[in-house]
Coordinates of C-alpha atoms and ligand atoms in Angstrom, one line a residue:
X611 CA 7.8 -29.9 -28.9
X612 CA 6.6 -28.0 -25.8
X613 CA 4.1 -25.5 -26.2
X614 CA 6.5 -22.6 -25.0
X615 CA 9.0 -23.7 -27.9
X616 CA 6.3 -23.7 -30.5
X617 CA 4.9 -20.3 -29.5
X618 CA 8.7 -19.0 -29.6
X619 CA 9.1 -20.4 -33.1
X620 CA 5.8 -18.9 -34.2
X621 CA 7.0 -15.6 -32.8
X622 CA 10.1 -15.8 -34.9
X623 CA 8.1 -16.4 -38.0
X624 CA 5.9 -13.3 -37.4
X625 CA 9.1 -11.3 -37.0
X626 CA 10.8 -12.9 -40.3
X627 CA 7.5 -12.3 -42.1
X628 CA 7.4 -8.5 -41.1
X629 CA 10.8 -7.9 -42.2
X630 CA 11.3 -5.8 -45.2
X631 CA 14.5 -4.4 -46.7
X632 CA 16.5 -3.3 -43.7
X633 CA 13.6 -2.7 -41.0
X634 CA 10.3 -4.2 -40.0
X635 CA 6.7 -3.1 -40.4
X636 CA 4.6 -3.4 -37.1
X637 CA 2.0 -5.4 -39.3
X638 CA 0.6 -5.7 -42.9
X639 CA -1.9 -3.2 -44.1
X640 CA -2.6 -1.4 -41.0
X641 CA 1.0 -0.2 -40.3
X642 CA 3.2 -0.7 -43.4
X643 CA 6.2 1.4 -42.6
X644 CA 8.9 1.7 -39.8
X645 CA 7.6 3.0 -36.6
X646 CA 10.0 4.3 -34.0
X647 CA 9.2 2.7 -30.8
X648 CA 7.9 -0.5 -32.4
X649 CA 11.4 -1.0 -34.1
X650 CA 13.2 -0.8 -30.7
X651 CA 10.9 -3.6 -29.2
X652 CA 11.4 -5.7 -32.5
X653 CA 15.1 -5.4 -32.2
X654 CA 14.9 -6.8 -28.6
X655 CA 13.1 -9.9 -30.2
X656 CA 15.5 -10.3 -33.1
X657 CA 18.5 -9.9 -30.8
X658 CA 17.6 -13.5 -29.3
X659 CA 18.1 -15.1 -32.7
X660 CA 19.3 -12.9 -35.5
X661 CA 21.5 -10.3 -34.1
X662 CA 22.5 -8.6 -37.7
X663 CA 18.6 -7.9 -38.2
X664 CA 18.4 -6.4 -34.8
X665 CA 21.3 -4.2 -35.5
X666 CA 20.1 -3.4 -39.0
X667 CA 16.5 -2.2 -37.6
X668 CA 18.2 0.3 -35.4
X669 CA 20.6 1.5 -37.9
X670 CA 17.8 2.1 -40.4
X671 CA 15.9 4.0 -37.9
X672 CA 18.6 6.3 -36.9
X673 CA 19.6 6.8 -40.4
X674 CA 16.3 8.9 -40.6
X675 CA 17.4 11.2 -37.7
X676 CA 17.1 14.9 -38.3
X677 CA 20.1 17.4 -38.1
X678 CA 18.8 18.6 -34.8
X679 CA 18.8 15.1 -33.2
X680 CA 15.2 14.4 -33.6
X681 CA 14.1 11.1 -34.6
X682 CA 10.6 10.6 -36.2
X683 CA 7.7 8.4 -35.4
X684 CA 7.2 6.9 -38.9
X685 CA 9.7 6.6 -41.6
X686 CA 8.3 6.1 -44.9
X687 CA 11.0 3.9 -46.6
X688 CA 8.3 2.7 -48.9
X689 CA 5.2 3.7 -50.8
X690 CA 1.8 2.4 -49.7
X691 CA -1.9 3.3 -50.1
X692 CA -3.1 1.3 -47.1
X693 CA -2.4 4.3 -44.5
X694 CA -3.6 7.6 -43.7
X695 CA -2.0 10.3 -43.2
X696 CA 1.2 9.4 -45.2
X697 CA 4.2 11.6 -46.0
X698 CA 2.3 14.2 -48.3
X699 CA 0.3 15.1 -45.4
X700 CA 3.0 15.3 -42.8
X701 CA 5.5 17.2 -45.0
X702 CA 8.3 16.8 -42.6
X703 CA 10.5 18.4 -45.3
X704 CA 9.1 21.7 -44.1
X705 CA 11.6 21.7 -41.1
X706 CA 15.0 22.9 -42.2
X707 CA 16.7 20.2 -40.4
X708 CA 14.6 17.4 -41.5
X709 CA 16.3 14.3 -43.1
X710 CA 17.1 14.9 -46.6
X711 CA 17.4 11.1 -47.2
X712 CA 14.1 9.6 -45.8
X713 CA 10.5 10.8 -46.0
X714 CA 9.0 10.9 -42.3
X715 CA 6.5 12.4 -39.9
X716 CA 7.3 15.5 -38.0
X717 CA 6.3 13.7 -34.7
X718 CA 8.4 11.4 -32.4
X719 CA 7.6 8.5 -30.3
X720 CA 8.7 7.3 -26.9
X721 CA 12.7 7.2 -26.9
X722 CA 13.2 3.5 -26.4
X723 CA 16.3 3.2 -28.4
X724 CA 18.9 3.8 -25.4
X725 CA 17.6 1.0 -23.3
X726 CA 16.9 -1.1 -26.5
X727 CA 20.8 -1.1 -27.1
X728 CA 21.5 -1.9 -23.4
X729 CA 18.9 -5.0 -23.7
X730 CA 20.7 -6.0 -26.8
X731 CA 24.0 -6.1 -25.0
X732 CA 22.6 -8.2 -22.3
X733 CA 21.1 -10.7 -24.7
X734 CA 24.1 -10.9 -27.0
X735 CA 26.5 -13.9 -27.0
X736 CA 29.1 -11.9 -28.7
X737 CA 29.6 -9.0 -26.4
X738 CA 32.5 -7.6 -28.2
X739 CA 30.5 -7.5 -31.5
X740 CA 27.6 -5.8 -30.1
X741 CA 29.7 -3.3 -28.2
X742 CA 31.3 -2.5 -31.3
X743 CA 27.9 -1.9 -33.0
X744 CA 26.6 0.2 -29.8
X745 CA 29.8 2.2 -30.2
X746 CA 28.8 3.1 -33.8
X747 CA 25.3 4.5 -33.1
X748 CA 25.3 5.5 -29.4
X749 CA 26.1 9.1 -30.0
X750 CA 23.0 9.4 -32.1
X751 CA 21.0 8.6 -29.3
X752 CA 22.7 11.0 -27.2
X753 CA 21.9 13.5 -29.5
X754 CA 18.3 12.6 -29.4
X755 CA 18.1 13.0 -25.8
X756 CA 20.1 16.3 -26.1
X757 CA 17.2 17.5 -28.4
X758 CA 14.6 16.6 -25.8
X759 CA 16.2 18.3 -23.1
X760 CA 16.9 21.5 -25.2
X761 CA 14.1 21.7 -27.3
X762 CA 11.2 19.9 -25.2
X763 CA 11.3 21.5 -21.8
X764 CA 10.3 25.2 -22.0
X765 CA 10.2 25.5 -18.2
X766 CA 13.6 23.7 -17.6
X767 CA 12.3 21.0 -15.2
X768 CA 13.8 18.0 -16.7
X769 CA 10.5 16.9 -17.9
X770 CA 9.9 17.0 -21.7
X771 CA 6.5 17.5 -23.7
X772 CA 4.8 15.7 -26.3
X773 CA 2.7 17.8 -28.4
X774 CA 0.3 15.2 -30.2
X775 CA -1.2 12.1 -28.7
X776 CA 0.5 10.1 -31.6
X777 CA 3.8 10.9 -30.0
X778 CA 2.7 9.3 -26.7
X779 CA 2.3 5.9 -28.4
X780 CA -0.8 5.3 -26.5
X781 CA -2.8 7.1 -29.2
X782 CA -6.4 6.8 -28.4
X783 CA -6.1 6.9 -24.5
X784 CA -9.2 8.5 -22.8
X785 CA -6.5 10.6 -21.2
X786 CA -6.6 12.7 -24.3
X787 CA -10.5 13.3 -24.1
X788 CA -10.2 16.2 -21.6
X789 CA -7.9 18.1 -24.2
X790 CA -10.0 17.2 -27.1
X791 CA -13.3 18.1 -25.7
X792 CA -11.8 21.6 -25.4
X793 CA -10.4 22.0 -28.7
X794 CA -12.5 23.6 -31.5
X795 CA -10.9 21.8 -34.5
X796 CA -12.4 22.5 -37.9
X797 CA -13.8 19.6 -39.9
X798 CA -11.7 17.9 -42.7
X799 CA -12.4 16.0 -45.6
X800 CA -10.2 12.9 -45.6
X801 CA -10.3 9.1 -46.1
X802 CA -9.4 6.9 -43.3
X803 CA -7.6 3.6 -44.2
X804 CA -7.3 2.1 -40.7
X805 CA -11.1 1.2 -40.6
X806 CA -10.9 -0.9 -43.8
X807 CA -8.6 -3.3 -42.0
X808 CA -9.9 -3.1 -38.5
X809 CA -13.4 -3.0 -37.1
X810 CA -14.4 0.6 -36.6
X811 CA -15.6 0.0 -33.1
X812 CA -12.1 -0.7 -32.0
X813 CA -10.5 2.5 -33.6
X814 CA -10.8 6.4 -32.9
X815 CA -13.7 8.1 -34.1
X816 CA -14.0 10.7 -37.2
X817 CA -13.9 13.7 -34.8
X818 CA -10.9 12.5 -32.9
X819 CA -9.1 12.2 -36.3
X820 CA -10.1 15.7 -36.8
X821 CA -8.3 16.8 -33.7
X822 CA -5.2 14.8 -34.6
X823 CA -5.1 16.6 -38.1
X824 CA -5.8 19.9 -36.6
X825 CA -2.7 19.7 -34.2
X826 CA -0.5 18.7 -37.1
X827 CA -1.8 21.5 -39.5
X828 CA -0.7 24.1 -36.7
X829 CA 2.7 22.4 -36.3
X830 CA 3.1 22.6 -40.2
X831 CA 2.0 26.1 -40.4
X832 CA 5.2 27.0 -38.5
X833 CA 7.3 24.5 -40.3
X834 CA 7.5 22.3 -37.1
X835 CA 9.5 24.8 -35.2
X836 CA 9.8 23.5 -31.5
X837 CA 9.4 27.0 -30.0
X838 CA 6.3 27.8 -31.9
X839 CA 4.8 24.4 -31.0
X840 CA 5.4 25.0 -27.5
X841 CA 4.0 28.3 -27.7
X842 CA 0.9 27.4 -29.8
X843 CA 0.1 23.7 -29.9
X844 CA -3.3 23.0 -28.2
X845 CA -1.9 19.6 -27.1
X846 CA 1.3 19.9 -24.9
X847 CA 1.7 17.3 -22.1
X848 CA 4.2 16.0 -19.8
X849 CA 3.7 12.2 -20.1
X850 CA 5.0 9.9 -17.3
X851 CA 5.3 6.8 -19.6
X852 CA 7.2 9.0 -22.3
X853 CA 9.5 10.6 -19.6
X854 CA 10.2 7.2 -18.1
X855 CA 11.3 5.7 -21.3
X856 CA 13.6 8.7 -21.5
X857 CA 15.0 8.3 -18.0
X858 CA 15.5 4.5 -18.6
X859 CA 17.2 5.3 -21.7
X860 CA 19.4 7.9 -20.0
X861 CA 20.5 5.3 -17.4
X862 CA 21.3 2.9 -20.2
X863 CA 23.3 5.4 -22.1
X864 CA 25.2 6.0 -18.9
X865 CA 25.9 2.2 -18.4
X866 CA 26.7 1.9 -22.0
X867 CA 29.1 4.7 -22.2
X868 CA 30.9 3.5 -18.9
X869 CA 31.6 0.3 -20.7
X870 CA 32.8 2.1 -23.8
X871 CA 35.0 4.4 -21.8
X872 CA 36.3 7.9 -22.6
X873 CA 32.9 9.6 -22.5
X874 CA 33.1 11.5 -19.2
X875 CA 31.5 14.8 -20.4
X876 CA 28.5 12.9 -21.8
X877 CA 28.1 10.7 -18.6
X878 CA 28.1 13.9 -16.7
X879 CA 25.4 15.6 -18.7
X880 CA 23.2 12.5 -18.7
X881 CA 23.6 12.3 -14.8
X882 CA 22.6 16.0 -14.4
X883 CA 19.5 15.3 -16.7
X884 CA 18.6 12.2 -14.6
X885 CA 19.0 14.0 -11.2
X886 CA 16.6 17.0 -12.1
X887 CA 14.2 14.7 -14.0
X888 CA 13.7 12.3 -11.1
X889 CA 13.1 15.2 -8.7
X890 CA 10.6 16.9 -11.1
X891 CA 8.9 13.7 -12.0
X892 CA 8.1 13.0 -8.2
X893 CA 7.2 16.3 -7.4
X894 CA 4.9 17.1 -10.2
X895 CA 3.5 13.8 -11.7
X896 CA 2.5 11.9 -8.6
X897 CA -1.1 12.4 -7.4
X898 CA -1.2 11.3 -3.6
X899 CA -4.9 10.9 -3.6
X900 CA -5.0 8.5 -6.6
X901 CA -1.8 6.7 -5.4
X902 CA -0.4 6.8 -9.1
X903 CA 1.6 8.8 -11.6
X904 CA -0.6 11.0 -13.9
X905 CA -0.2 13.2 -17.0
X906 CA 0.3 17.1 -16.9
X907 CA -1.4 19.1 -19.6
X908 CA 1.2 21.9 -19.9
X909 CA -1.0 23.9 -22.1
X910 CA -4.0 24.4 -19.6
X911 CA -1.7 23.9 -16.7
X912 CA -3.7 21.3 -15.0
X913 CA -3.3 17.6 -14.0
X914 CA -5.0 14.8 -16.1
X915 CA -6.3 13.0 -13.2
X916 CA -6.6 9.5 -14.5
X917 CA -5.0 6.2 -13.8
X918 CA -3.9 4.3 -16.8
X919 CA -1.2 1.4 -17.2
X920 CA 1.2 4.3 -17.9
X921 CA 0.7 5.3 -14.2
X922 CA 2.7 2.5 -13.2
X923 CA 5.5 2.5 -15.7
X924 CA 7.9 4.8 -13.8
X925 CA 8.9 1.6 -11.8
X926 CA 10.8 0.5 -15.0
X927 CA 13.1 3.5 -14.5
X928 CA 13.3 3.2 -10.6
X929 CA 11.5 6.7 -10.4
X930 CA 9.5 6.2 -7.1
X931 CA 11.0 5.9 -3.7
X932 CA 10.5 2.6 -1.6
X933 CA 7.5 3.9 0.1
X934 CA 5.8 5.4 -3.2
X935 CA 6.6 2.1 -4.9
X936 CA 4.3 0.2 -2.4
X937 CA 1.7 2.7 -2.7
X938 CA 1.9 2.5 -6.6
X939 CA 1.8 -1.4 -6.6
X940 CA -1.3 -1.3 -4.3
X941 CA -3.1 1.0 -6.6
X942 CA -2.4 -1.1 -9.5
X943 CA -3.7 -4.4 -7.8
X944 CA -6.8 -2.7 -6.5
X945 CA -7.9 -1.2 -9.6
X946 CA -6.5 -3.4 -12.4
X947 CA -5.6 -6.7 -10.6
X948 CA -9.1 -8.0 -9.9
X949 CA -9.5 -12.0 -10.4
X950 CA -11.5 -11.7 -13.3
X951 CA -9.3 -9.4 -15.2
X952 CA -5.9 -10.0 -16.9
X953 CA -3.1 -7.7 -16.1
X954 CA -2.9 -5.0 -17.2
X955 CA -5.5 -3.3 -18.7
X956 CA -4.4 0.0 -20.5
X957 CA -7.0 2.2 -18.8
X958 CA -8.7 2.2 -15.3
X959 CA -11.5 -0.6 -15.4
X960 CA -13.2 1.4 -12.7
X961 CA -13.6 4.5 -14.9
X962 CA -16.7 5.2 -17.0
X963 CA -14.2 5.8 -19.9
X964 CA -13.0 2.4 -19.7
X965 CA -13.6 0.4 -23.0
X966 CA -12.2 -3.1 -23.0
X967 CA -12.4 -3.3 -26.7
X968 CA -10.9 0.0 -27.9
X969 CA -7.6 0.9 -28.9
X970 CA -5.7 2.1 -25.8
X971 CA -8.9 2.7 -24.1
X972 CA -8.9 -0.6 -21.9
X973 CA -7.1 -3.4 -23.7
X974 CA -3.9 -5.1 -22.5
X975 CA -1.0 -4.4 -24.8
X976 CA 2.2 -6.6 -24.7
X977 CA 4.8 -3.8 -24.6
X978 CA 3.2 -2.0 -21.6
X979 CA 3.1 -5.6 -19.9
X980 CA 6.8 -6.0 -20.9
X981 CA 7.5 -2.6 -19.3
X982 CA 5.5 -3.4 -16.2
X983 CA 7.2 -7.0 -15.8
X984 CA 10.6 -5.6 -15.7
X985 CA 9.6 -2.7 -13.5
X986 CA 8.0 -5.0 -11.0
X987 CA 10.8 -7.6 -11.0
X988 CA 13.4 -4.6 -10.5
X989 CA 11.5 -3.7 -7.4
X990 CA 11.3 -7.0 -5.9
X991 CA 7.5 -7.8 -6.8
X992 CA 8.3 -10.8 -8.4
X993 CA 5.1 -12.7 -7.9
X994 CA 3.1 -9.8 -9.5
X995 CA 5.6 -9.7 -12.3
X996 CA 5.1 -13.4 -12.9
X997 CA 1.3 -12.7 -13.4
X998 CA 1.9 -9.9 -15.7
X999 CA 3.9 -12.2 -17.7
X1000 CA 1.7 -15.3 -17.5
X1001 CA -1.3 -13.3 -18.4
X1002 CA 0.1 -12.0 -21.7
X1003 CA 1.3 -15.4 -22.6
X1004 CA -2.0 -17.0 -22.1
X1005 CA -3.7 -14.3 -24.2
X1006 CA -1.3 -14.9 -27.0
X1007 CA -1.6 -18.7 -26.7
X1008 CA -5.3 -18.4 -26.7
X1009 CA -5.7 -15.7 -29.6
X1010 CA -2.6 -15.4 -31.6
X1011 CA -0.2 -12.5 -32.0
X1012 CA -2.8 -9.6 -31.9
X1013 CA -2.2 -6.0 -31.5
X1014 CA -4.1 -5.8 -28.2
X1015 CA -6.4 -8.0 -26.0
X1016 CA -9.6 -7.8 -24.1
X1017 CA -8.6 -7.7 -20.3
X1018 CA -12.0 -9.5 -19.4
X1019 CA -11.2 -13.1 -18.6
X1020 CA -14.8 -14.2 -19.6
X1021 CA -14.4 -13.2 -23.3
X1022 CA -13.3 -15.9 -25.5
X1023 CA -12.2 -14.3 -28.6
X1024 CA -10.3 -11.5 -27.2
X1025 CA -7.5 -10.4 -29.6
X1026 CA -8.2 -7.1 -31.5
X1027 CA -6.5 -4.6 -33.9
X1028 CA -3.6 -5.9 -36.2
X1029 CA -2.8 -9.6 -36.5
X1030 CA 0.6 -11.0 -36.8
X1031 CA 1.6 -7.8 -34.9
X1032 CA 5.5 -7.6 -34.6
X1033 CA 6.1 -6.3 -31.0
X1034 CA 3.9 -8.8 -29.7
X1035 CA 5.9 -11.5 -31.1
X1036 CA 9.3 -9.8 -30.2
X1037 CA 8.3 -9.2 -26.6
X1038 CA 7.1 -12.7 -26.0
X1039 CA 10.3 -14.0 -27.3
X1040 CA 12.1 -12.0 -24.7
X1041 CA 9.8 -12.9 -21.7
X1042 CA 10.0 -16.6 -22.7
X1043 CA 13.8 -16.4 -22.5
X1044 CA 13.3 -14.9 -18.7
X1045 CA 12.5 -16.8 -15.3
Ligands
LIG2112 C1 -0.6 2.4 -33.2 C2 0.0 2.7 -31.7 C3 1.4 3.0 -31.7 C4 2.3 2.1 -32.5 C5 1.7 2.1 -34.0 C6 2.3 1.0 -34.9 O1 -0.6 3.7 -33.6 O2 -0.9 3.2 -30.8 O3 2.0 3.0 -30.3 O4 3.5 2.6 -32.6 O5 0.3 1.7 -33.8 O6 2.4 -0.2 -34.3

């Protein structure tokens, strides 16, 4: 059997092992529930060899949608004492429109579901059957986008905010240091569970966790009311990765509604959101001096001037112009693409905040590489896309299906975080299926 075939089989085994009753966990112990964007990436992996599971994954996630269109970041289908903070801390039921069926958090995550449906359709060998499935769920995804544009865009710019680092998906990025350093969170007594599964040096600090809990306490004190959160949350950020994913999903919804037919009003609305968003995105979130997209801190009305792998993600939704694309790829190669580094570190290797071992403060992540691989290919940068793909496959072959990887080539055991991690397996299956 070829090496690639063996890797593909192993990846399928990881996914099957992490499958529960109708959904997947990201990995044992460290993440024992259903996570929003993980589920989307996992469904792409399953679509290659078990479409019923891919469909069920998405159906189960959408089953936890709230009355206002919101989709939570964790759905607590099952009990587990290996994770903190669980449902009793989040108390999502405080929100009047939260799901009556499922316990969840009152936070969301990057809205991948729209483009995941389109990926499933592209992969499917039974297009008619898959389109029928898409038809049965697509309006829920549309309602989710409607939630974002009506509730999370207080200045009506077409750019939505996140109000917690856990919403970004890149939870422990040094990007948030600027915000946390200015926050006066109280101290809390609580028992972490993550550091019993993974070396504490690879995870956030106790103080950082206090900030995370503090933001949640403010949201809870106002029953997760969006207007109150926009007014009061100390963390309020327009994130280029999050907004890129929303825009990519908008475009997928447009394409899928066209295939389905008879949805002109929705298509028109989606196109309006797209147009406004792309224009604001380029005006507000591009830093000419850095040659990269950056985050905007809406609470403190200032730009977070750092380059991270998120800075290049707009390629995935074709947001930059041709000229800007050239600048962006140049920045990526200059800062992240040195010979002795795997592509693509999650944070600027030239920054003093870079940490090659710590959770989103430097390591390479499979999902970001997958996004960059697709974005680079769409824009004609096939050679660099190939490197992004080859680097992540090499890291997994060498180390196994870890959650994240040290970008430095001279390090031999460079897999960190959770092991047998679902999206690492799922997206390798997808990457291996591509040229
Ligand atoms: C970590 C990651 C987040 C992911 C979750 C479950 O919290 O930062 O992006 O969704 O793990 O895998």
